[in-house]
Tab-separated table of C-alpha atoms in Angstrom:
chain	number	residue	atom	x	y	z
A	1	MET	CA	119.872	96.575	66.311
A	2	THR	CA	116.894	96.562	68.647
A	3	THR	CA	117.352	98.856	71.630
A	4	LEU	CA	116.307	97.336	74.947
A	5	VAL	CA	114.681	99.664	77.472
A	6	PHE	CA	114.595	98.651	81.128
A	7	GLY	CA	114.512	99.963	84.669
A	8	HIS	CA	115.869	98.607	87.929
A	9	LYS	CA	115.755	95.150	89.487
A	10	SER	CA	112.685	94.392	91.649
A	11	PRO	CA	110.593	96.361	89.156
A	12	ASP	CA	107.803	98.517	90.545
A	13	THR	CA	105.150	100.338	88.533
A	14	ASP	CA	107.422	103.192	87.409
A	15	ALA	CA	110.288	100.906	86.342
A	16	THR	CA	107.911	98.549	84.531
A	17	MET	CA	105.676	101.040	82.768
A	18	SER	CA	108.374	103.637	81.986
A	19	ALA	CA	110.256	100.956	80.035
A	20	ILE	CA	107.085	100.304	78.040
A	21	ILE	CA	106.368	104.012	77.536
A	22	TRP	CA	109.836	104.828	76.264
A	23	ALA	CA	110.136	101.767	74.030
A	24	TRP	CA	106.809	102.762	72.450
A	25	TYR	CA	108.007	106.353	71.981
A	26	LEU	CA	111.327	105.355	70.402
A	27	THR	CA	109.570	102.968	68.018
A	28	HIS	CA	106.358	104.762	67.073
A	29	VAL	CA	107.402	108.419	67.263
A	30	LYS	CA	111.160	108.418	66.721
A	31	GLY	CA	111.128	105.675	64.092
A	32	GLY	CA	113.528	103.388	65.902
A	33	ASP	CA	113.364	99.759	66.965
A	34	ALA	CA	113.007	99.402	70.717
A	35	GLU	CA	111.508	96.837	73.082
A	36	PRO	CA	110.862	96.947	76.837
A	37	ARG	CA	112.426	94.437	79.200
A	38	LEU	CA	112.194	93.723	82.944
A	39	LEU	CA	114.949	92.771	85.374
A	40	GLY	CA	112.652	90.653	87.512
A	41	THR	CA	109.018	89.859	88.195
A	42	PRO	CA	106.942	93.034	88.552
A	43	ASN	CA	105.287	93.657	91.909
A	44	THR	CA	101.553	93.145	92.363
A	45	GLU	CA	100.697	96.771	91.658
A	46	ALA	CA	102.730	96.804	88.439
A	47	ALA	CA	101.069	93.551	87.377
A	48	PHE	CA	97.670	95.153	87.964
A	49	VAL	CA	98.620	98.227	85.928
A	50	LEU	CA	99.853	96.073	83.041
A	51	LYS	CA	96.522	94.249	82.927
A	52	HIS	CA	94.425	97.372	83.527
A	53	TRP	CA	95.844	99.181	80.491
A	54	GLY	CA	96.070	96.074	78.305
A	55	PHE	CA	99.826	95.490	78.144
A	56	ALA	CA	101.565	92.133	77.998
A	57	GLN	CA	104.303	91.696	80.577
A	58	PRO	CA	107.686	92.402	78.955
A	59	GLU	CA	110.266	89.661	78.794
A	60	ILE	CA	112.414	89.258	81.907
A	61	ILE	CA	116.180	89.239	81.329
A	62	GLN	CA	119.081	88.496	83.653
A	63	ASP	CA	121.895	90.191	81.734
A	64	VAL	CA	122.764	91.994	78.508
A	65	ALA	CA	125.171	90.992	75.761
A	66	PRO	CA	128.303	93.056	75.048
A	67	GLY	CA	127.460	95.863	72.662
A	68	GLN	CA	123.701	95.552	73.150
A	69	GLN	CA	122.070	98.965	72.769
A	70	VAL	CA	120.130	99.893	75.910
A	71	VAL	CA	118.235	102.783	77.433
A	72	ILE	CA	118.149	102.842	81.226
A	73	VAL	CA	115.088	104.275	82.970
A	74	ASP	CA	114.192	104.920	86.628
A	75	THR	CA	117.700	104.271	87.941
A	76	ASN	CA	121.340	105.129	87.351
A	77	ASN	CA	122.706	102.718	89.943
A	78	PRO	CA	124.857	99.857	88.543
A	79	ALA	CA	123.900	97.690	91.536
A	80	GLU	CA	120.293	97.739	90.288
A	81	LEU	CA	121.188	96.837	86.706
A	82	PRO	CA	122.438	93.745	84.813
A	83	PRO	CA	125.944	92.545	85.736
A	84	SER	CA	127.306	93.327	82.257
A	85	ILE	CA	125.718	96.760	81.925
A	86	ASN	CA	129.037	98.520	81.377
A	87	GLU	CA	129.767	96.189	78.442
A	88	ALA	CA	126.528	97.226	76.738
A	89	THR	CA	126.146	100.322	74.582
A	90	ILE	CA	124.194	102.719	76.775
A	91	MET	CA	122.231	105.104	74.554
A	92	ALA	CA	120.449	107.192	77.193
A	93	ILE	CA	119.496	107.420	80.860
A	94	ILE	CA	116.175	108.870	82.053
A	95	ASP	CA	115.810	109.056	85.811
A	96	HIS	CA	114.614	110.978	88.861
A	97	HIS	CA	116.955	109.603	91.531
A	98	MET	CA	120.188	110.929	92.982
A	99	LEU	CA	123.309	110.434	90.881
A	100	VAL	CA	125.156	107.321	92.049
A	101	GLY	CA	127.992	106.980	89.541
A	102	GLY	CA	129.670	103.923	88.074
A	103	LEU	CA	127.975	103.623	84.689
A	104	LYS	CA	130.174	103.905	81.609
A	105	SER	CA	129.119	104.828	78.082
A	106	LYS	CA	131.060	104.190	74.899
A	107	THR	CA	130.059	107.544	73.390
A	108	PRO	CA	128.452	110.768	74.653
A	109	ILE	CA	124.814	110.066	75.524
A	110	ASN	CA	121.624	111.843	76.523
A	111	VAL	CA	121.149	111.866	80.283
A	112	VAL	CA	117.965	113.410	81.648
A	113	MET	CA	117.648	113.428	85.440
A	114	ARG	CA	115.147	115.772	87.039
A	115	PRO	CA	114.041	116.302	90.659
A	116	LEU	CA	110.529	115.002	90.111
A	117	ALA	CA	108.623	112.220	91.836
A	118	CYS	CA	108.415	109.929	88.851
A	119	THR	CA	110.318	108.898	85.732
A	120	ALA	CA	107.102	108.992	83.718
A	121	THR	CA	106.751	112.697	84.542
A	122	VAL	CA	110.225	113.263	83.104
A	123	MET	CA	109.238	111.342	79.977
A	124	HIS	CA	106.040	113.396	79.667
A	125	ASP	CA	108.130	116.564	79.616
A	126	ILE	CA	110.648	115.221	77.116
A	127	MET	CA	107.872	114.230	74.725
A	128	GLY	CA	106.334	117.690	74.735
A	129	ALA	CA	104.014	118.105	71.744
A	130	ASP	CA	104.549	114.451	70.817
A	131	LEU	CA	102.356	113.532	73.793
A	132	ALA	CA	99.379	114.100	71.501
A	133	LYS	CA	100.516	111.064	69.467
A	134	CYS	CA	100.380	108.762	72.492
A	135	PRO	CA	97.507	106.268	72.575
A	136	ARG	CA	95.230	106.003	75.584
A	137	GLU	CA	97.134	103.116	77.157
A	138	ILE	CA	100.477	104.968	77.096
A	139	LYS	CA	98.926	108.014	78.768
A	140	GLY	CA	97.276	105.670	81.260
A	141	ALA	CA	100.628	104.074	82.019
A	142	MET	CA	102.088	107.540	82.682
A	143	LEU	CA	99.236	108.417	85.030
A	144	SER	CA	99.610	105.137	86.910
A	145	CYS	CA	103.348	105.670	87.362
A	146	ILE	CA	102.788	109.092	88.880
A	147	LEU	CA	100.058	107.887	91.238
A	148	SER	CA	102.275	105.005	92.315
A	149	ASP	CA	105.455	106.969	92.965
A	150	THR	CA	103.621	109.843	94.692
A	151	LEU	CA	101.298	107.517	96.648
A	152	GLU	CA	98.436	109.562	95.200
A	153	PHE	CA	100.260	112.810	96.061
A	154	ARG	CA	100.863	111.794	99.714
A	155	SER	CA	104.608	111.250	99.320
A	156	PRO	CA	106.952	114.157	100.125
A	157	THR	CA	108.620	113.519	96.757
A	158	THR	CA	105.501	114.891	95.037
A	159	THR	CA	106.008	118.164	93.202
A	160	ASP	CA	103.358	120.559	91.943
A	161	HIS	CA	104.389	119.553	88.446
A	162	ASP	CA	103.829	115.824	89.093
A	163	ARG	CA	100.348	116.603	90.376
A	164	ALA	CA	99.536	118.906	87.459
A	165	VAL	CA	100.670	116.324	84.899
A	166	ALA	CA	98.659	113.573	86.603
A	167	GLU	CA	95.533	115.694	86.800
A	168	ALA	CA	95.831	116.706	83.132
A	169	LEU	CA	96.295	113.074	82.064
A	170	ALA	CA	93.330	111.952	84.181
A	171	ALA	CA	91.132	114.673	82.687
A	172	ASP	CA	92.204	113.713	79.173
A	173	LEU	CA	91.468	110.041	79.840
A	174	GLY	CA	88.257	110.602	81.791
A	175	VAL	CA	89.724	108.683	84.727
A	176	SER	CA	89.008	109.213	88.426
A	177	ILE	CA	92.326	109.553	90.240
A	178	PRO	CA	90.945	108.332	93.608
A	179	GLU	CA	89.354	105.261	92.008
A	180	LEU	CA	92.425	104.285	89.988
A	181	ALA	CA	94.761	104.881	92.930
A	182	ALA	CA	92.544	102.834	95.270
A	183	ALA	CA	92.562	99.899	92.841
A	184	MET	CA	96.337	100.136	92.431
A	185	PHE	CA	96.968	100.296	96.183
A	186	ALA	CA	94.635	97.361	96.795
A	187	ALA	CA	96.658	95.324	94.313
A	188	LYS	CA	99.905	96.455	95.946
A	189	SER	CA	98.585	95.419	99.377
A	190	ASP	CA	97.762	91.845	98.320
A	191	VAL	CA	100.983	90.039	99.180
A	192	SER	CA	99.467	86.730	100.248
A	193	ALA	CA	101.036	84.780	97.389
A	194	PHE	CA	104.595	85.885	98.138
A	195	SER	CA	107.166	84.125	100.303
A	196	ASP	CA	108.891	86.034	103.084
A	197	ALA	CA	112.103	86.270	101.048
A	198	ALA	CA	110.148	87.550	98.032
A	199	LEU	CA	108.496	90.226	100.174
A	200	LEU	CA	111.878	91.395	101.441
A	201	ARG	CA	113.062	91.789	97.841
A	202	MET	CA	109.824	93.090	96.303
A	203	ASP	CA	110.686	96.801	96.472
A	204	SER	CA	114.283	96.828	97.540
A	205	LYS	CA	117.462	98.747	96.830
A	206	GLU	CA	121.079	98.286	97.870
A	207	TYR	CA	122.885	101.049	99.764
A	208	ASN	CA	126.069	101.429	101.769
A	209	VAL	CA	125.717	103.266	105.068
A	210	ALA	CA	128.827	103.925	107.164
A	211	GLY	CA	130.616	101.043	105.470
A	212	ARG	CA	127.688	98.652	105.948
A	213	GLU	CA	126.083	97.037	102.924
A	214	LEU	CA	122.333	97.228	103.437
A	215	ARG	CA	119.297	96.051	101.482
A	216	ILE	CA	116.650	98.680	102.161
A	217	SER	CA	113.180	97.373	101.473
A	218	VAL	CA	109.799	99.080	101.634
A	219	LEU	CA	106.311	97.619	101.465
A	220	GLU	CA	103.702	100.266	100.725
A	221	THR	CA	100.267	99.059	101.763
A	222	THR	CA	96.780	100.074	102.842
A	223	SER	CA	96.747	97.067	105.171
A	224	PRO	CA	99.926	97.129	107.269
A	225	ALA	CA	98.456	94.692	109.786
A	226	THR	CA	98.478	91.989	107.099
A	227	VAL	CA	102.215	92.406	106.601
A	228	LEU	CA	103.023	92.841	110.290
A	229	ALA	CA	101.190	89.602	111.079
A	230	ARG	CA	104.144	87.959	109.313
A	231	LYS	CA	106.695	89.944	111.332
A	232	ALA	CA	108.434	86.965	112.975
A	233	ALA	CA	108.772	85.054	109.710
A	234	LEU	CA	110.022	88.129	107.853
A	235	MET	CA	112.709	88.791	110.464
A	236	ALA	CA	113.716	85.120	110.413
A	237	ALA	CA	114.175	85.337	106.638
A	238	MET	CA	116.354	88.456	106.773
A	239	PRO	CA	119.750	86.791	107.438
A	240	GLY	CA	119.344	84.398	104.515
A	241	VAL	CA	118.265	87.127	102.097
A	242	ALA	CA	121.124	89.365	103.241
A	243	ALA	CA	123.683	86.585	102.820
A	244	GLU	CA	122.416	85.625	99.352
A	245	ASP	CA	122.438	89.250	98.214
A	246	GLY	CA	125.838	90.210	99.636
A	247	ALA	CA	124.429	92.506	102.305
A	248	GLU	CA	124.997	92.678	106.028
A	249	GLN	CA	121.408	93.509	106.913
A	250	VAL	CA	117.930	93.899	105.450
A	251	LEU	CA	115.894	96.867	106.644
A	252	LEU	CA	112.140	96.531	106.098
A	253	PHE	CA	109.893	99.593	106.332
A	254	VAL	CA	106.159	98.826	106.180
A	255	ILE	CA	104.608	102.055	104.928
A	256	ASP	CA	100.974	102.738	105.756
A	257	ILE	CA	99.761	104.723	102.746
A	258	LEU	CA	96.572	105.956	104.401
A	259	ARG	CA	97.956	106.892	107.850
A	260	GLU	CA	101.180	108.248	106.319
A	261	GLU	CA	103.599	106.490	108.671
A	262	ALA	CA	106.068	103.636	108.595
A	263	THR	CA	106.809	100.696	110.855
A	264	LEU	CA	110.414	99.485	110.817
A	265	LEU	CA	111.098	95.890	111.824
A	266	VAL	CA	113.908	95.748	114.403
A	267	PRO	CA	115.432	92.258	114.511
A	268	ASN	CA	118.759	93.119	116.188
A	269	ASP	CA	120.975	95.760	117.783
A	270	LEU	CA	122.341	97.002	114.435
A	271	VAL	CA	118.882	97.971	113.193
A	272	LYS	CA	118.039	99.401	116.627
A	273	ALA	CA	121.131	101.631	116.465
A	274	LEU	CA	120.344	102.676	112.893
A	275	ALA	CA	116.755	103.558	113.776
A	276	GLU	CA	117.662	105.604	116.831
A	277	ALA	CA	120.539	107.446	115.155
A	278	SER	CA	118.653	108.105	111.932
A	279	PHE	CA	115.101	108.907	112.955
A	280	GLY	CA	115.362	110.173	116.526
A	281	VAL	CA	113.178	107.380	117.914
A	282	ILE	CA	113.547	105.191	120.988
A	283	VAL	CA	113.283	101.490	120.193
A	284	THR	CA	111.810	99.307	122.925
A	285	GLY	CA	110.715	96.251	120.992
A	286	ASP	CA	111.050	94.506	117.654
A	287	THR	CA	109.247	97.257	115.746
A	288	VAL	CA	109.249	101.050	115.856
A	289	LEU	CA	106.647	103.416	114.423
A	290	ILE	CA	107.969	106.468	112.543
A	291	PRO	CA	105.217	109.040	111.869
A	292	GLY	CA	105.295	110.849	108.536
A	293	LEU	CA	107.868	108.517	106.957
A	294	MET	CA	106.734	107.746	103.400
A	295	SER	CA	109.661	107.984	100.972
A	296	ARG	CA	112.806	105.874	100.761
A	297	LYS	CA	114.377	108.311	98.291
A	298	LYS	CA	113.679	111.541	100.151
A	299	GLN	CA	113.307	110.543	103.811
A	300	ILE	CA	114.892	107.167	104.513
A	301	ILE	CA	118.125	107.127	102.510
A	302	PRO	CA	119.216	110.713	103.341
A	303	ALA	CA	118.610	110.104	107.062
A	304	LEU	CA	120.379	106.775	107.500
A	305	LYS	CA	123.444	106.900	109.722
A	306	LEU	CA	125.180	105.097	112.548
């Protein structure tokens, strides 16, 4: 049986490319039969990375069949996975996020979760000496994942090891990290073709805070003014997106990659209360600037409270 490898819904660069990396490794190094899949349309940065390194976009799936062999990468949260995930045969999980719970395997499995900035860094370490067998495009995919998840080493999730791996890969490939990162971030910042609802879901995860179901979305960009020019329309779209997705509220953080700060849209008193309780700010309008806020995983989620 072919093993399907996939990451989370609303696939970013790490979820998209890590599925490709690991499916290649299982097939070409381990002698198995594996194929990458996506659980949605990749964001603009991931689409750029696919094209840049010469990969076709993997097939998008909505669910998995009972008994289907799968490897889960870049998440361990059932809310971010196909509805029937616990009916599939989970073979392995490779991740760098906090343990959520709720997944069920039919047999003992390999679970590798490490406190690194990027799933591709974890995969690099698992491969060890087998890394030498990787073609240029697989190493390039790894490098792109690390630059994306670390925001070119600006994110507080960045570890010395992530940086060292990225720099070694770049040297091996003869690639300029600043040039590749700039091209990736430019692609990520071009959101002109997306509807307001699509932007709210583009890089989004579901979390429960004090009994409230929230969709926590981030838009990482080098041009925050372009996104904030759509502020009124984005806030108007939030109730519909929340209702469709079974959430009470959408939180949207517009992260300025270059200035290393975030702007949170504040459409109502609930978000105002969350912002003030969580980040120690005083909200006086429909946005609030939070200096130094870059990471949903390390800074936003741990801080959220009411």
